[in-house]
Amino acid sequence: MKKAYFSVGYQSRQLLAAEIDAIREALIKHQIHLFIFVDQYRFSPQEQHQMMRQAFRDIADADLLIAEVSEKAIGVGIEIGYAAALQKPVICLRNAGAEHSTTASGTATHSLTYTNAGAIAAVLEPILAELAPLLVA
């Protein structure tokens, strides 16, 4: 099955439950599994090298990266850059009321805004329809 690595700041994860559910639903329609790093692992501050090595392995193993960039997070920016360096499709999503990140958007293959969780499918669907057939399962 195809896999989308979801990049989100640890602090933002719980606040974005509805948005993540909407993203997951959109991906399921294209037989793409949503992998959320911060849900899978817990690292202590002393394990920063292990954490990033694991993140890089998981990004390399994914078919695309979706980043929620409504809140700025250094780790999310690093993950976007790494996926882009691997020439993977990168979709940046942000709430329309959030500050625009020129570095995240400038690195992404697709930069999308949404007004609420219910609007995510409408902005994400055309991109997934374009990308899904190109992804190798």
PDB file of C-alpha atoms in Angstrom, residues 7-8 13 16 22 44 49 53 58 67 72 85 94 110-111 117 122 131-132 136:
ATOM      1  CA  SER A   7       4.673  15.885   9.283  1.00  0.00           C
ATOM      2  CA  VAL A   8       3.246  17.856  12.186  1.00  0.00           C
ATOM      3  CA  ARG A  13      -0.843  17.034  16.917  1.00  0.00           C
ATOM      4  CA  LEU A  16      -5.410  19.011  14.731  1.00  0.00           C
ATOM      5  CA  ALA A  22     -10.117  14.583   7.166  1.00  0.00           C
ATOM      6  CA  SER A  44      13.695  11.563  25.058  1.00  0.00           C
ATOM      7  CA  HIS A  49      19.977  11.591  16.811  1.00  0.00           C
ATOM      8  CA  ARG A  53      17.520   8.929  11.861  1.00  0.00           C
ATOM      9  CA  ASP A  58      10.347   6.684   7.540  1.00  0.00           C
ATOM     10  CA  ALA A  67       2.992  18.636   6.188  1.00  0.00           C
ATOM     11  CA  LYS A  72       5.803  26.873  12.487  1.00  0.00           C
ATOM     12  CA  ALA A  85      15.817  16.287  -1.430  1.00  0.00           C
ATOM     13  CA  ARG A  94      -2.182  25.337   6.309  1.00  0.00           C
ATOM     14  CA  HIS A 110       1.861  21.682  -3.677  1.00  0.00           C
ATOM     15  CA  SER A 111       0.871  24.330  -1.141  1.00  0.00           C
ATOM     16  CA  ALA A 117     -11.348  20.566   8.719  1.00  0.00           C
ATOM     17  CA  ALA A 122     -12.015  19.632  -1.335  1.00  0.00           C
ATOM     18  CA  LEU A 131      -0.442  12.110  -7.651  1.00  0.00           C
ATOM     19  CA  ALA A 132      -1.927   8.736  -6.728  1.00  0.00           C
ATOM     20  CA  VAL A 136       4.584   3.267  -6.792  1.00  0.00           C
TER      21      VAL A 136
END
